Structures are given as structure tokens and as C-alpha cells.
mmCIF file with all atom_site columns, C-alpha atoms in Angstrom:
data_model
loop_
_atom_site.group_PDB
_atom_site.id
_atom_site.type_symbol
_atom_site.label_atom_id
_atom_site.label_alt_id
_atom_site.label_comp_id
_atom_site.label_asym_id
_atom_site.label_entity_id
_atom_site.label_seq_id
_atom_site.pdbx_PDB_ins_code
_atom_site.Cartn_x
_atom_site.Cartn_y
_atom_site.Cartn_z
_atom_site.occupancy
_atom_site.B_iso_or_equiv
_atom_site.pdbx_formal_charge
_atom_site.auth_seq_id
_atom_site.auth_comp_id
_atom_site.auth_asym_id
_atom_site.auth_atom_id
_atom_site.pdbx_PDB_model_num
ATOM 1   C CA . MET X 1 1   ? -6.710  -3.182  -25.791 1.00 45.00 ? 62  MET X CA 1
ATOM 2   C CA . LYS X 1 2   ? -5.415  -5.570  -28.010 1.00 48.00 ? 63  LYS X CA 1
ATOM 3   C CA . ASN X 1 3   ? -2.736  -7.830  -26.623 1.00 56.00 ? 64  ASN X CA 1
ATOM 4   C CA . LYS X 1 4   ? -0.646  -6.785  -29.924 1.00 64.00 ? 65  LYS X CA 1
ATOM 5   C CA . GLU X 1 5   ? -1.382  -3.283  -28.370 1.00 86.00 ? 66  GLU X CA 1
ATOM 6   C CA . CYS X 1 6   ? 0.014   -3.826  -25.196 1.00 95.00 ? 67  CYS X CA 1
ATOM 7   C CA . ILE X 1 7   ? 2.942   -2.303  -23.337 1.00 97.00 ? 68  ILE X CA 1
ATOM 8   C CA . PHE X 1 8   ? 3.831   -4.454  -21.376 1.00 97.00 ? 69  PHE X CA 1
ATOM 9   C CA . CYS X 1 9   ? 3.113   -7.755  -24.120 1.00 97.00 ? 70  CYS X CA 1
ATOM 10  C CA . LYS X 1 10  ? 5.659   -5.650  -26.437 1.00 97.00 ? 71  LYS X CA 1
ATOM 11  C CA . ILE X 1 11  ? 8.401   -5.202  -22.923 1.00 97.00 ? 72  ILE X CA 1
ATOM 12  C CA . VAL X 1 12  ? 8.043   -9.073  -22.815 1.00 97.00 ? 73  VAL X CA 1
ATOM 13  C CA . LYS X 1 13  ? 8.630   -9.636  -26.397 1.00 97.00 ? 74  LYS X CA 1
ATOM 14  C CA . LYS X 1 14  ? 11.926  -6.848  -25.753 1.00 97.00 ? 75  LYS X CA 1
ATOM 15  C CA . GLU X 1 15  ? 9.827   -4.969  -28.179 1.00 96.00 ? 76  GLU X CA 1
ATOM 16  C CA . ALA X 1 16  ? 9.767   -2.163  -26.400 1.00 96.00 ? 77  ALA X CA 1
ATOM 17  C CA . SER X 1 17  ? 12.186  -0.792  -23.471 1.00 96.00 ? 78  SER X CA 1
ATOM 18  C CA . ALA X 1 18  ? 12.490  -1.323  -19.796 1.00 96.00 ? 79  ALA X CA 1
ATOM 19  C CA . SER X 1 19  ? 14.589  -1.374  -16.934 1.00 97.00 ? 80  SER X CA 1
ATOM 20  C CA . ILE X 1 20  ? 14.272  -4.955  -16.065 1.00 97.00 ? 81  ILE X CA 1
ATOM 21  C CA . VAL X 1 21  ? 14.912  -6.170  -12.126 1.00 97.00 ? 82  VAL X CA 1
ATOM 22  C CA . TYR X 1 22  ? 13.683  -9.773  -12.535 1.00 97.00 ? 83  TYR X CA 1
ATOM 23  C CA . GLU X 1 23  ? 13.103  -12.121 -15.170 1.00 97.00 ? 84  GLU X CA 1
ATOM 24  C CA . ASP X 1 24  ? 12.090  -15.479 -15.264 1.00 97.00 ? 85  ASP X CA 1
ATOM 25  C CA . LYS X 1 25  ? 10.018  -17.539 -18.169 1.00 97.00 ? 86  LYS X CA 1
ATOM 26  C CA . ASP X 1 26  ? 6.853   -16.689 -16.700 1.00 97.00 ? 87  ASP X CA 1
ATOM 27  C CA . VAL X 1 27  ? 7.317   -13.281 -14.962 1.00 98.00 ? 88  VAL X CA 1
ATOM 28  C CA . ILE X 1 28  ? 9.000   -10.247 -15.306 1.00 98.00 ? 89  ILE X CA 1
ATOM 29  C CA . ALA X 1 29  ? 9.475   -7.136  -13.196 1.00 97.00 ? 90  ALA X CA 1
ATOM 30  C CA . PHE X 1 30  ? 10.745  -3.521  -13.706 1.00 96.00 ? 91  PHE X CA 1
ATOM 31  C CA . MET X 1 31  ? 10.970  -0.272  -13.073 1.00 97.00 ? 92  MET X CA 1
ATOM 32  C CA . ASP X 1 32  ? 7.764   2.331   -13.174 1.00 96.00 ? 93  ASP X CA 1
ATOM 33  C CA . ILE X 1 33  ? 8.335   4.950   -15.610 1.00 95.00 ? 94  ILE X CA 1
ATOM 34  C CA . HIS X 1 34  ? 6.300   7.181   -13.385 1.00 93.00 ? 95  HIS X CA 1
ATOM 35  C CA . PRO X 1 35  ? 7.463   6.324   -10.080 1.00 94.00 ? 96  PRO X CA 1
ATOM 36  C CA . ILE X 1 36  ? 5.714   7.118   -6.858  1.00 93.00 ? 97  ILE X CA 1
ATOM 37  C CA . ASN X 1 37  ? 9.395   6.837   -5.132  1.00 94.00 ? 98  ASN X CA 1
ATOM 38  C CA . GLU X 1 38  ? 12.785  5.337   -6.102  1.00 96.00 ? 99  GLU X CA 1
ATOM 39  C CA . GLY X 1 39  ? 12.450  2.195   -6.149  1.00 96.00 ? 100 GLY X CA 1
ATOM 40  C CA . HIS X 1 40  ? 8.936   1.902   -7.606  1.00 96.00 ? 101 HIS X CA 1
ATOM 41  C CA . VAL X 1 41  ? 8.480   -1.565  -9.225  1.00 97.00 ? 102 VAL X CA 1
ATOM 42  C CA . LEU X 1 42  ? 6.210   -3.343  -11.448 1.00 97.00 ? 103 LEU X CA 1
ATOM 43  C CA . VAL X 1 43  ? 5.563   -7.109  -11.640 1.00 98.00 ? 104 VAL X CA 1
ATOM 44  C CA . ILE X 1 44  ? 3.594   -8.861  -14.620 1.00 98.00 ? 105 ILE X CA 1
ATOM 45  C CA . PRO X 1 45  ? 2.814   -12.250 -15.387 1.00 98.00 ? 106 PRO X CA 1
ATOM 46  C CA . LYS X 1 46  ? 4.438   -12.639 -18.726 1.00 97.00 ? 107 LYS X CA 1
ATOM 47  C CA . LYS X 1 47  ? 0.834   -13.958 -20.323 1.00 96.00 ? 108 LYS X CA 1
ATOM 48  C CA . HIS X 1 48  ? -1.374  -11.053 -21.161 1.00 96.00 ? 109 HIS X CA 1
ATOM 49  C CA . ILE X 1 49  ? -4.164  -11.180 -18.460 1.00 96.00 ? 110 ILE X CA 1
ATOM 50  C CA . ASP X 1 50  ? -6.202  -7.952  -18.179 1.00 96.00 ? 111 ASP X CA 1
ATOM 51  C CA . HIS X 1 51  ? -7.576  -8.959  -14.277 1.00 96.00 ? 112 HIS X CA 1
ATOM 52  C CA . PHE X 1 52  ? -5.483  -10.515 -11.457 1.00 96.00 ? 113 PHE X CA 1
ATOM 53  C CA . TYR X 1 53  ? -8.088  -12.584 -10.329 1.00 96.00 ? 114 TYR X CA 1
ATOM 54  C CA . GLU X 1 54  ? -8.438  -14.749 -13.807 1.00 97.00 ? 115 GLU X CA 1
ATOM 55  C CA . LEU X 1 55  ? -4.485  -15.360 -13.059 1.00 97.00 ? 116 LEU X CA 1
ATOM 56  C CA . ASN X 1 56  ? -4.788  -19.052 -12.481 1.00 97.00 ? 117 ASN X CA 1
ATOM 57  C CA . GLU X 1 57  ? -3.466  -20.019 -8.898  1.00 97.00 ? 118 GLU X CA 1
ATOM 58  C CA . LYS X 1 58  ? -0.234  -21.318 -10.079 1.00 97.00 ? 119 LYS X CA 1
ATOM 59  C CA . ASP X 1 59  ? 0.529   -17.773 -11.819 1.00 97.00 ? 120 ASP X CA 1
ATOM 60  C CA . TYR X 1 60  ? -1.061  -16.136 -9.047  1.00 97.00 ? 121 TYR X CA 1
ATOM 61  C CA . LEU X 1 61  ? 1.477   -17.601 -6.812  1.00 98.00 ? 122 LEU X CA 1
ATOM 62  C CA . GLN X 1 62  ? 4.419   -17.146 -9.242  1.00 97.00 ? 123 GLN X CA 1
ATOM 63  C CA . VAL X 1 63  ? 3.495   -13.559 -9.350  1.00 98.00 ? 124 VAL X CA 1
ATOM 64  C CA . MET X 1 64  ? 2.921   -13.032 -5.556  1.00 98.00 ? 125 MET X CA 1
ATOM 65  C CA . THR X 1 65  ? 6.285   -15.294 -4.654  1.00 98.00 ? 126 THR X CA 1
ATOM 66  C CA . ILE X 1 66  ? 8.566   -12.659 -7.021  1.00 98.00 ? 127 ILE X CA 1
ATOM 67  C CA . VAL X 1 67  ? 6.204   -9.754  -5.092  1.00 98.00 ? 128 VAL X CA 1
ATOM 68  C CA . GLN X 1 68  ? 7.434   -10.734 -2.306  1.00 98.00 ? 129 GLN X CA 1
ATOM 69  C CA . ASN X 1 69  ? 10.825  -11.514 -2.727  1.00 97.00 ? 130 ASN X CA 1
ATOM 70  C CA . LEU X 1 70  ? 11.371  -8.047  -4.835  1.00 97.00 ? 131 LEU X CA 1
ATOM 71  C CA . SER X 1 71  ? 9.578   -6.172  -1.755  1.00 97.00 ? 132 SER X CA 1
ATOM 72  C CA . ASN X 1 72  ? 12.183  -7.152  0.567   1.00 97.00 ? 133 ASN X CA 1
ATOM 73  C CA . LYS X 1 73  ? 14.898  -6.284  -1.492  1.00 97.00 ? 134 LYS X CA 1
ATOM 74  C CA . ILE X 1 74  ? 13.682  -2.995  -2.270  1.00 97.00 ? 135 ILE X CA 1
ATOM 75  C CA . ASN X 1 75  ? 13.320  -2.663  1.526   1.00 97.00 ? 136 ASN X CA 1
ATOM 76  C CA . LYS X 1 76  ? 16.624  -3.630  2.132   1.00 97.00 ? 137 LYS X CA 1
ATOM 77  C CA . THR X 1 77  ? 18.026  -1.470  -0.256  1.00 97.00 ? 138 THR X CA 1
ATOM 78  C CA . PHE X 1 78  ? 15.559  1.967   -0.398  1.00 97.00 ? 139 PHE X CA 1
ATOM 79  C CA . LYS X 1 79  ? 15.159  1.427   3.247   1.00 97.00 ? 140 LYS X CA 1
ATOM 80  C CA . PRO X 1 80  ? 11.196  3.036   3.362   1.00 97.00 ? 141 PRO X CA 1
ATOM 81  C CA . LYS X 1 81  ? 8.969   3.415   6.559   1.00 97.00 ? 142 LYS X CA 1
ATOM 82  C CA . ARG X 1 82  ? 6.699   0.755   4.674   1.00 96.00 ? 143 ARG X CA 1
ATOM 83  C CA . ILE X 1 83  ? 6.199   -1.053  1.200   1.00 97.00 ? 144 ILE X CA 1
ATOM 84  C CA . GLY X 1 84  ? 3.068   -0.476  -0.335  1.00 96.00 ? 145 GLY X CA 1
ATOM 85  C CA . LEU X 1 85  ? 1.000   -2.871  -3.104  1.00 97.00 ? 146 LEU X CA 1
ATOM 86  C CA . VAL X 1 86  ? -0.983  -1.788  -5.524  1.00 95.00 ? 147 VAL X CA 1
ATOM 87  C CA . ILE X 1 87  ? -3.455  -3.747  -7.872  1.00 96.00 ? 148 ILE X CA 1
ATOM 88  C CA . ALA X 1 88  ? -5.325  -1.630  -10.044 1.00 91.00 ? 149 ALA X CA 1
ATOM 89  C CA . GLY X 1 89  ? -5.038  -1.837  -13.881 1.00 89.00 ? 150 GLY X CA 1
ATOM 90  C CA . PHE X 1 90  ? -6.765  1.385   -15.295 1.00 89.00 ? 151 PHE X CA 1
ATOM 91  C CA . ASP X 1 91  ? -3.831  2.420   -16.835 1.00 90.00 ? 152 ASP X CA 1
ATOM 92  C CA . VAL X 1 92  ? -2.712  -0.491  -18.913 1.00 95.00 ? 153 VAL X CA 1
ATOM 93  C CA . SER X 1 93  ? -4.967  -3.472  -19.592 1.00 95.00 ? 154 SER X CA 1
ATOM 94  C CA . HIS X 1 94  ? -2.319  -6.484  -18.153 1.00 97.00 ? 155 HIS X CA 1
ATOM 95  C CA . THR X 1 95  ? -2.018  -7.689  -14.653 1.00 97.00 ? 156 THR X CA 1
ATOM 96  C CA . HIS X 1 96  ? 0.646   -5.632  -12.450 1.00 97.00 ? 157 HIS X CA 1
ATOM 97  C CA . VAL X 1 97  ? 1.203   -4.839  -9.106  1.00 98.00 ? 158 VAL X CA 1
ATOM 98  C CA . HIS X 1 98  ? 2.336   -2.168  -8.271  1.00 96.00 ? 159 HIS X CA 1
ATOM 99  C CA . ILE X 1 99  ? 5.510   -2.237  -5.421  1.00 96.00 ? 160 ILE X CA 1
ATOM 100 C CA . VAL X 1 100 ? 5.873   1.109   -3.943  1.00 96.00 ? 161 VAL X CA 1
ATOM 101 C CA . PRO X 1 101 ? 8.569   2.333   -1.328  1.00 96.00 ? 162 PRO X CA 1
ATOM 102 C CA . MET X 1 102 ? 6.251   4.360   0.962   1.00 96.00 ? 163 MET X CA 1
ATOM 103 C CA . ASN X 1 103 ? 7.983   7.046   3.055   1.00 94.00 ? 164 ASN X CA 1
ATOM 104 C CA . ASP X 1 104 ? 4.444   8.824   3.781   1.00 91.00 ? 165 ASP X CA 1
ATOM 105 C CA . GLU X 1 105 ? 0.652   7.225   4.250   1.00 87.00 ? 166 GLU X CA 1
ATOM 106 C CA . ASN X 1 106 ? -0.515  9.407   1.683   1.00 89.00 ? 167 ASN X CA 1
ATOM 107 C CA . ASP X 1 107 ? 2.059   7.889   -1.283  1.00 90.00 ? 168 ASP X CA 1
ATOM 108 C CA . ILE X 1 108 ? -0.225  5.478   -2.483  1.00 90.00 ? 169 ILE X CA 1
ATOM 109 C CA . THR X 1 109 ? -3.728  6.547   -0.674  1.00 86.00 ? 170 THR X CA 1
ATOM 110 C CA . SER X 1 110 ? -6.927  7.150   -2.495  1.00 79.00 ? 171 SER X CA 1
ATOM 111 C CA . LYS X 1 111 ? -7.931  10.241  -4.234  1.00 81.00 ? 172 LYS X CA 1
ATOM 112 C CA . LYS X 1 112 ? -11.186 9.946   -2.623  1.00 80.00 ? 173 LYS X CA 1
ATOM 113 C CA . LEU X 1 113 ? -9.658  9.571   0.881   1.00 79.00 ? 174 LEU X CA 1
ATOM 114 C CA . LEU X 1 114 ? -7.681  12.641  0.539   1.00 80.00 ? 175 LEU X CA 1
ATOM 115 C CA . GLU X 1 115 ? -10.445 15.122  -0.948  1.00 86.00 ? 176 GLU X CA 1
ATOM 116 C CA . ASN X 1 116 ? -12.609 13.334  2.125   1.00 84.00 ? 177 ASN X CA 1
ATOM 117 C CA . LYS X 1 117 ? -14.988 11.907  -0.647  1.00 85.00 ? 178 LYS X CA 1
ATOM 118 C CA . MET X 1 118 ? -15.132 8.537   0.762   1.00 83.00 ? 179 MET X CA 1
ATOM 119 C CA . PRO X 1 119 ? -18.821 7.321   1.220   1.00 86.00 ? 180 PRO X CA 1
ATOM 120 C CA . LYS X 1 120 ? -19.849 6.149   4.137   1.00 89.00 ? 181 LYS X CA 1
ATOM 121 C CA . PHE X 1 121 ? -21.406 3.068   4.923   1.00 92.00 ? 182 PHE X CA 1
ATOM 122 C CA . THR X 1 122 ? -23.352 1.527   7.979   1.00 91.00 ? 183 THR X CA 1
ATOM 123 C CA . ASN X 1 123 ? -22.583 -1.530  10.293  1.00 92.00 ? 184 ASN X CA 1
ATOM 124 C CA . GLU X 1 124 ? -26.215 -2.798  8.261   1.00 95.00 ? 185 GLU X CA 1
ATOM 125 C CA . GLN X 1 125 ? -24.421 -2.028  4.925   1.00 94.00 ? 186 GLN X CA 1
ATOM 126 C CA . LEU X 1 126 ? -21.603 -3.633  5.524   1.00 91.00 ? 187 LEU X CA 1
ATOM 127 C CA . VAL X 1 127 ? -22.965 -6.671  6.882   1.00 94.00 ? 188 VAL X CA 1
ATOM 128 C CA . LYS X 1 128 ? -25.532 -6.412  3.569   1.00 94.00 ? 189 LYS X CA 1
ATOM 129 C CA . SER X 1 129 ? -22.354 -6.202  1.469   1.00 93.00 ? 190 SER X CA 1
ATOM 130 C CA . ALA X 1 130 ? -20.399 -9.389  3.286   1.00 91.00 ? 191 ALA X CA 1
ATOM 131 C CA . GLU X 1 131 ? -23.758 -11.540 2.641   1.00 94.00 ? 192 GLU X CA 1
ATOM 132 C CA . LYS X 1 132 ? -23.607 -10.449 -0.904  1.00 92.00 ? 193 LYS X CA 1
ATOM 133 C CA . ILE X 1 133 ? -20.099 -11.581 -1.254  1.00 91.00 ? 194 ILE X CA 1
ATOM 134 C CA . ARG X 1 134 ? -20.380 -14.822 0.748   1.00 93.00 ? 195 ARG X CA 1
ATOM 135 C CA . GLY X 1 135 ? -23.069 -15.635 -1.382  1.00 92.00 ? 196 GLY X CA 1
ATOM 136 C CA . VAL X 1 136 ? -21.740 -15.762 -4.792  1.00 89.00 ? 197 VAL X CA 1
ATOM 137 C CA . LYS X 1 137 ? -20.509 -19.474 -5.849  1.00 82.00 ? 198 LYS X CA 1
#
């Protein structure tokens, strides 16, 4: 998705409306328009960055500091059993963290898990995967 077409960039530029919860010069947080539960908030960097792992350390820490602060406020406000975080980005290709008040373990569970379609890996396969990841420079 091109930057000029990104709905989150439009929210940052105030070209699209959002129920803003928090805003500073680098980060903005707003209510998800399709919430899993009441209090579901999205936190994004104002810079258009597709993948969260492409954020520089400063920007990542700014986003996650706001995520932590808002999670605390959401917990105090809605008193869910848990606060869950999701970073996926399939719906909008602009880094965003979902803060989800959870009342049930299935509130943000993978469809694969719910449908019992999770792949089965042996311990040997897990060890090999760990070795592959460690080997990347």
C-alpha cells in the first residue's frame, strides 16, 4: 500500500477521523474501529513503517512505552482478566500494536489453534529452527 493511501497515515495527518486516545510528536493511539472487546486500542508510529522490526530502536521504544502506559490505563478502566498485545499488520501495512482487553483466552487466539490445525514439531525440529535463527547475522 502506498503511503498516500494508508489509512493510518491519513489519521496521522488528520485526513481521516479516529477516536484518539493519545498523541505526541512521534506516536498516536486510537480506538480500533472493529474492536475485539471494549477498550481495544491501536498504537502506531507516526512515520509510515510497514514492519515493526524495521523501526529503529528509539521509535520502537517510544511505541512500546506508550503501549505499556495505555495498557495500564485500559486495565484500570475496563478491568479485564488480561491485556493482550498483537502485532500482525495483514489488514493495514503500517506498524501497529493492538492492545486488547481480554476476558477469555480465545479473544486473540490463532484460528489455527481454535480449529486444532496447529503444525506439530518435534524437539529436534525446534532445535534446528533455533540454530537457524541464531545463525543469522
